[in-house]
Tab-separated table of C-alpha atoms in Angstrom:
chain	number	residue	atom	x	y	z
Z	170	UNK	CA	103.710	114.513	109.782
Z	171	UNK	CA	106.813	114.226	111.425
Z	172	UNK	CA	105.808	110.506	112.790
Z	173	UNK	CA	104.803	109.629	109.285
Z	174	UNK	CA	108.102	110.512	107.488
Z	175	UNK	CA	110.327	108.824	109.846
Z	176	UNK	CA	108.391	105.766	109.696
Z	177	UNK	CA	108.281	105.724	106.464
Z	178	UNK	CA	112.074	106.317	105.955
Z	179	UNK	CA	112.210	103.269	108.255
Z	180	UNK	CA	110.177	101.357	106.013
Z	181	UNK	CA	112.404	102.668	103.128
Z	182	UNK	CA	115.464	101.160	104.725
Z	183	UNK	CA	113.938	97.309	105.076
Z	184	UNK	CA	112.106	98.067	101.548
Z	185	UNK	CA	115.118	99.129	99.555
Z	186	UNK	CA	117.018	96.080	99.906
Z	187	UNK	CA	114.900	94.213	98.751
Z	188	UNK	CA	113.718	95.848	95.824
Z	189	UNK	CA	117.296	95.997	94.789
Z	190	UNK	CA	116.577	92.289	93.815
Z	191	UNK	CA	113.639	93.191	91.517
Z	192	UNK	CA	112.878	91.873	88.804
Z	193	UNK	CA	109.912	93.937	87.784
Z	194	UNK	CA	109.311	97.504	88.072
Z	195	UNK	CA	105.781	99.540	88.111
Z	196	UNK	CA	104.960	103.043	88.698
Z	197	UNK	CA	101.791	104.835	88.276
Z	198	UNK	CA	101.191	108.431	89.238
Z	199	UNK	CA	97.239	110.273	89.029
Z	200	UNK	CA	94.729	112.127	90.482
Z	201	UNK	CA	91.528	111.074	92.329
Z	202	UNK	CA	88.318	112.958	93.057
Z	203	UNK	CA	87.598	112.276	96.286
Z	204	UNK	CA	83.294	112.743	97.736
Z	205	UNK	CA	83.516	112.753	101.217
Z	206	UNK	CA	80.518	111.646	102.975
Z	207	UNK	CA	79.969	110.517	106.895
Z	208	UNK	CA	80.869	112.364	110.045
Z	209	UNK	CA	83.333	113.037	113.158
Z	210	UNK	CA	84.133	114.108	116.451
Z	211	UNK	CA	86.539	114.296	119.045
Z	212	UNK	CA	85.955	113.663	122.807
Z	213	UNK	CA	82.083	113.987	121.675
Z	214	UNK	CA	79.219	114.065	125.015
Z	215	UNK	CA	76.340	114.020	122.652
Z	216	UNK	CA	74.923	113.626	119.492
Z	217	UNK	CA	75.354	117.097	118.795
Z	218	UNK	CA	78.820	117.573	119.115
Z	219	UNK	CA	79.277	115.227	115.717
Z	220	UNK	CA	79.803	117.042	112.861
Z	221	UNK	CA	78.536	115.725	109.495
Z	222	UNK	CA	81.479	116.578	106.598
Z	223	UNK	CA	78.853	118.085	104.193
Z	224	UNK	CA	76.075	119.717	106.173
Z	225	UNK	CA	78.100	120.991	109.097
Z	226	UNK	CA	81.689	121.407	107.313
Z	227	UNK	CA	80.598	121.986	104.502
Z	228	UNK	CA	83.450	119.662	102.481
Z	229	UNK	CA	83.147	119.546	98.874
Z	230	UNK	CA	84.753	117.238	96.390
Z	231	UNK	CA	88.333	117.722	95.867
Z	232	UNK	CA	90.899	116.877	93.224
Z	233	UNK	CA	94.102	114.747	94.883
Z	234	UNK	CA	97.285	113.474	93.753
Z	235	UNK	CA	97.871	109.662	94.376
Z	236	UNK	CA	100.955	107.358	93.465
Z	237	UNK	CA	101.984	103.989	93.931
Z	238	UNK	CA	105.108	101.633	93.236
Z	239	UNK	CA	105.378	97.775	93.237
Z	240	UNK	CA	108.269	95.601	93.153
Z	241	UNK	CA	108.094	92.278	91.292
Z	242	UNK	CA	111.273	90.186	93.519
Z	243	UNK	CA	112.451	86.526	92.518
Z	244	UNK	CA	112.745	83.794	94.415
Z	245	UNK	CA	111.277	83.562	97.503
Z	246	UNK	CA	111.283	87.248	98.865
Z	247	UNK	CA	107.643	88.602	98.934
Z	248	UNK	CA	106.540	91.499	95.926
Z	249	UNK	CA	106.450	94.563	97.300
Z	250	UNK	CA	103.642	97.180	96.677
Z	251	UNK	CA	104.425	101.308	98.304
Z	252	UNK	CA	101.002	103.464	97.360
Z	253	UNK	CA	100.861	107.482	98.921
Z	254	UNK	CA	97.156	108.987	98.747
Z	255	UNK	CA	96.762	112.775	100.205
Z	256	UNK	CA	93.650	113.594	101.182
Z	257	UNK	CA	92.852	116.955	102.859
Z	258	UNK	CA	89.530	118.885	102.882
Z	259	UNK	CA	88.499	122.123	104.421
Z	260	UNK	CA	85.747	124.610	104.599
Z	261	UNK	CA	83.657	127.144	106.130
Z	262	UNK	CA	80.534	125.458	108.078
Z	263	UNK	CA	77.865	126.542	110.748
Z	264	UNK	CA	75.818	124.704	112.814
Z	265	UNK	CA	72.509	125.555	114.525
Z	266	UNK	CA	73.408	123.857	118.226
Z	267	UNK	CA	76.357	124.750	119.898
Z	268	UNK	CA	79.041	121.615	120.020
Z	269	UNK	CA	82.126	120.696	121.475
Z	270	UNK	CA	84.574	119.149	119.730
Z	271	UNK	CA	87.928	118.262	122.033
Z	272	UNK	CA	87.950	120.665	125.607
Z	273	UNK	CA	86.050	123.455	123.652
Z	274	UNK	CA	82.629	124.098	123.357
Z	275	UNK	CA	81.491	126.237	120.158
Z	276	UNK	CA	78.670	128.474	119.734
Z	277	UNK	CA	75.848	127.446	117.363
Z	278	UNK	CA	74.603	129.825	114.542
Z	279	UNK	CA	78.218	131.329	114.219
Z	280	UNK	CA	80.568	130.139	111.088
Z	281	UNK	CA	83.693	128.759	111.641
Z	282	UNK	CA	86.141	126.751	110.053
Z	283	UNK	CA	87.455	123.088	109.991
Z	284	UNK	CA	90.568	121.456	108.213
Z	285	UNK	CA	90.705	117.431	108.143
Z	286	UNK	CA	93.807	116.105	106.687
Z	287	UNK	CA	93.739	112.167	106.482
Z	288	UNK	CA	96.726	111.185	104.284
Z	289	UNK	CA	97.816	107.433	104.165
Z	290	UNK	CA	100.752	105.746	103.295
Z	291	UNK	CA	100.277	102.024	102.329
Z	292	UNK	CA	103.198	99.168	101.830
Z	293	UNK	CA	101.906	95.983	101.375
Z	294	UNK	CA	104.383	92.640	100.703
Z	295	UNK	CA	102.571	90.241	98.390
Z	296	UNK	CA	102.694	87.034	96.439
Z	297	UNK	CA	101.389	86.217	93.405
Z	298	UNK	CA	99.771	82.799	92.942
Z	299	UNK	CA	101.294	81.469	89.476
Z	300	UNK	CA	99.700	78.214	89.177
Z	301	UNK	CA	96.846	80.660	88.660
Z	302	UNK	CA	98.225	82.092	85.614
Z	303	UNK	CA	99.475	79.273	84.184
Z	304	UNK	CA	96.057	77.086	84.154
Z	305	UNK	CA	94.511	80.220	82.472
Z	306	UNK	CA	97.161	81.052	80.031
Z	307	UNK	CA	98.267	84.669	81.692
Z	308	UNK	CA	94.464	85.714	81.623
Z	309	UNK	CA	93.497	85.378	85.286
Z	310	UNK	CA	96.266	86.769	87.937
Z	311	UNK	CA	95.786	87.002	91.236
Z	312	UNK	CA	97.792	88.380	94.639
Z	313	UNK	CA	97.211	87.991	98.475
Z	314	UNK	CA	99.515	89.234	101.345
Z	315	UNK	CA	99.621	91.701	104.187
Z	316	UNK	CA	99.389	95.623	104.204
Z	317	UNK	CA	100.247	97.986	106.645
Z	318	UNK	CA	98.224	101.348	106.276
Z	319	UNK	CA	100.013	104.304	108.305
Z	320	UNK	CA	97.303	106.855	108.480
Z	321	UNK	CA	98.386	110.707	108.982
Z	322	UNK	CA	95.202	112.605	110.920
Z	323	UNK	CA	95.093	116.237	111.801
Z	324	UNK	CA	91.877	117.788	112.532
Z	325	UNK	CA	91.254	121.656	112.912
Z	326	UNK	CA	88.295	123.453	114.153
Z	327	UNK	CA	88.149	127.419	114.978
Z	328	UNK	CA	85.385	130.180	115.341
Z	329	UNK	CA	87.173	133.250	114.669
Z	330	UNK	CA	84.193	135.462	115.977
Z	331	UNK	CA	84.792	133.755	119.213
Z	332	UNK	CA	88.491	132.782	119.237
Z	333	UNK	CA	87.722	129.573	119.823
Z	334	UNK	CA	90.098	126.493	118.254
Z	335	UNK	CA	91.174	123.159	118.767
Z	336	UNK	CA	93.123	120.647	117.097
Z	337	UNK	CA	93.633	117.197	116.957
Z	338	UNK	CA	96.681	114.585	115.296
Z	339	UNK	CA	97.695	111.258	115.392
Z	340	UNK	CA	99.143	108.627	113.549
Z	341	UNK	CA	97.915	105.398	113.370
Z	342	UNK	CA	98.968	102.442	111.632
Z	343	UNK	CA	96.229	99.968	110.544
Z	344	UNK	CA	97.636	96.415	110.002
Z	345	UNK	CA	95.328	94.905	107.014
Z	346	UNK	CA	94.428	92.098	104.043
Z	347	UNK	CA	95.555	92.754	101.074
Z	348	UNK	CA	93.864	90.672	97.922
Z	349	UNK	CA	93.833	91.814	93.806
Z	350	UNK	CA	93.038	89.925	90.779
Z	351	UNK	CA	93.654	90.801	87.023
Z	352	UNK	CA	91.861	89.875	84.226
Z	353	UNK	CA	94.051	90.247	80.768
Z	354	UNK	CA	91.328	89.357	78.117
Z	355	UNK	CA	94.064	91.232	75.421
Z	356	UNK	CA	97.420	91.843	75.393
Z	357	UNK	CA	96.767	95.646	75.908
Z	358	UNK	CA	93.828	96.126	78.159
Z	359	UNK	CA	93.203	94.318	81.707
Z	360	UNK	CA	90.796	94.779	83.852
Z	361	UNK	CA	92.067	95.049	87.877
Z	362	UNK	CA	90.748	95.168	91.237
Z	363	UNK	CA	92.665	95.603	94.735
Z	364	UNK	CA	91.143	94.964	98.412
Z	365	UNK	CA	92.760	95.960	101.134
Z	366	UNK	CA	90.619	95.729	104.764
Z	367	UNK	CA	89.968	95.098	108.540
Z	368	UNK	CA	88.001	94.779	111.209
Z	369	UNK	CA	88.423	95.058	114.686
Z	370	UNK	CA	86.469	95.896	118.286
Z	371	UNK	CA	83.453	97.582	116.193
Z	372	UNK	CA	85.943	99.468	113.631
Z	373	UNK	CA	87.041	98.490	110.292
Z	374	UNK	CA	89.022	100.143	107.251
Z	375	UNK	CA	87.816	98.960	103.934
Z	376	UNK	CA	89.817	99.983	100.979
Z	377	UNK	CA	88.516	98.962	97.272
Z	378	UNK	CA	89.804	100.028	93.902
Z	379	UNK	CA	88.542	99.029	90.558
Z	380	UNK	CA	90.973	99.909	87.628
Z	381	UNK	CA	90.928	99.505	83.709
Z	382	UNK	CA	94.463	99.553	82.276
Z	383	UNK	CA	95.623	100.636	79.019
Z	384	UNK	CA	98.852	99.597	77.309
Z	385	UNK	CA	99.715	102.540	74.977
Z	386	UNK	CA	103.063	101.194	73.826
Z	387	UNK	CA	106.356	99.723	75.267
Z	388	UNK	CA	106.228	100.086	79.131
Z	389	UNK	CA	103.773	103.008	78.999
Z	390	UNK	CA	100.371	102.380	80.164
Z	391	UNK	CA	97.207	104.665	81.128
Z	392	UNK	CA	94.590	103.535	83.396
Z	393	UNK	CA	91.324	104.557	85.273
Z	394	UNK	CA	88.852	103.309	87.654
Z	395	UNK	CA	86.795	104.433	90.617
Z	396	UNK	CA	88.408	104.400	94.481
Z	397	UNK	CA	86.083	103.223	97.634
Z	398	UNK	CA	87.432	104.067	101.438
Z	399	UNK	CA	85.065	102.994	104.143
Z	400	UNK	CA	86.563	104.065	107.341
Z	401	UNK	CA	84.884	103.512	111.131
Z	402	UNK	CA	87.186	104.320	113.739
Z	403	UNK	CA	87.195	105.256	117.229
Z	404	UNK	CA	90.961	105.983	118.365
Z	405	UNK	CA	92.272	108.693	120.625
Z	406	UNK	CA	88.714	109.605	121.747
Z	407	UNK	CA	87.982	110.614	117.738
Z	408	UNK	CA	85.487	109.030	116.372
Z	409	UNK	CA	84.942	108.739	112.760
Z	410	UNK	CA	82.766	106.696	110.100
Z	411	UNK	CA	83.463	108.096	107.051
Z	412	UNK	CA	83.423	107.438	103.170
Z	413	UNK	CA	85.370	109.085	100.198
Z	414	UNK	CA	84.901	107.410	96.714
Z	415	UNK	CA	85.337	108.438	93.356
Z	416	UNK	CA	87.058	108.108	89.904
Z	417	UNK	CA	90.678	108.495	89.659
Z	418	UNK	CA	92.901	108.048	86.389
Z	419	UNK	CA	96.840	107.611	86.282
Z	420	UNK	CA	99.512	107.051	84.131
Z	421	UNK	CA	102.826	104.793	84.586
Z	422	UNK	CA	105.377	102.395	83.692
Z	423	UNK	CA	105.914	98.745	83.809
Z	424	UNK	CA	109.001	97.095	82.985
């Protein structure tokens, strides 16, 4: 956590700047429900020693904050678009086998329980393409750039019949695409989409938001939509390939 702060106060200090210069202003705050589905392991021999979120960790849905903040700049500087999403699930699982997971081997048929904590912190620098907008009258929008995803992973497993545990962190930034397009049919309700992704050596990060925004009056809007993470990583001898998707609604300002 530590890692993540102080690179993104570093971020913060290039960002800042910038945004001085801005000529628009957004910020949304909300809550997503976030499935999990998929499976992971850590230093894994065999098949056994992955461990499936539901069935072995027993992970239910959970109810997370999320926020996000773009900067609108003139000129030639790029937009700039800061989004935080916690995501954290625990649980008390068992499995049949025994497994390892990191140096320790765990008995099967004896509960235990597992933390994953997977936060990401996301600033991507953008343009928008205003020829777009023009030719359709504000209607169609669209915006392409870079993103860099700095992903916060902890991972806790421990048997207390046993006194077993072992943990796992890292952080890992994830250099990606970044692509969104707007469609304004009315003056108060547009209809959004965001892709952020990459692939690389057999992994990828897919990142997919749909999003139907409200203008309620003045700068205040209220939105909702439905959130997509595909994740398939192996870093650090963890690997992962994992989904979490659901609906998510927000509220925020746009000046």
């Amino acid at each position: 956590m530590k890692r993540t702060v102080f690179f993104v106060g570093i971020v913060l200090v290039f960002v800042l700047p910038t945004a001085s210069f801005a000529m628009g202003l957004e910020l949304a705050v909300g809550g997503w429900r976030q499935g999990p589905e998929g499976d992971v392991s850590y230093e894994a021999v065999t098949d056994t020693d992955s461990l499936d979120l539901e069935r072995d960790l027993n992970y239910d849905n959970e109810n997370r904050f999320m926020g996000r903040l773009k900067f609108e700049t003139p000129l030639f500087f790029p937009n700039i678009y800061l989004m935080a999403t916690p995501m954290e699930f625990d649980g008390r699982g068992r499995k049949a086998v025994s497994f390892k997971f990191g140096d320790v081997s765990f008995s099967g048929n004896v509960d235990f329980y597992s933390k994953i904590v997977l936060d990401h912190y996301d600033v991507a620098f953008y343009y928008g393409l205003p020829f777009l907008k023009t030719a359709t009258a504000g209607v169609l929008n669209a915006e392409l750039g870079v993103n860099v995803r700095v992903v916060d992973f902890k991972a806790e497993v421990k048997q207390d019949d046993t006194g077993l545990r072992e943990t796992k962190s890292m952080t890992l930034p994830v250099p990606m695409g970044y692509l969104a397009l707007a469609i304004r049919p009315f003056d108060r309700i547009a209809l959004e989409a965001e892709g952020r992704g990459v692939a690389y050596s057999g992994n990828h990060y897919y990142s997919l938001i749909g999003r139907l925004r409200v203008k309620v009056f003045g700068p205040l809007f209220a939105a909702g939509g439905y959130r997509y993470e595909d994740i398939k990583i192996d870093e650090e001898d963890v690997e992962a390939e994992v989904t979490f998707a659901g609906p998510f609604v927000e509220i925020g300002f746009k000046f």
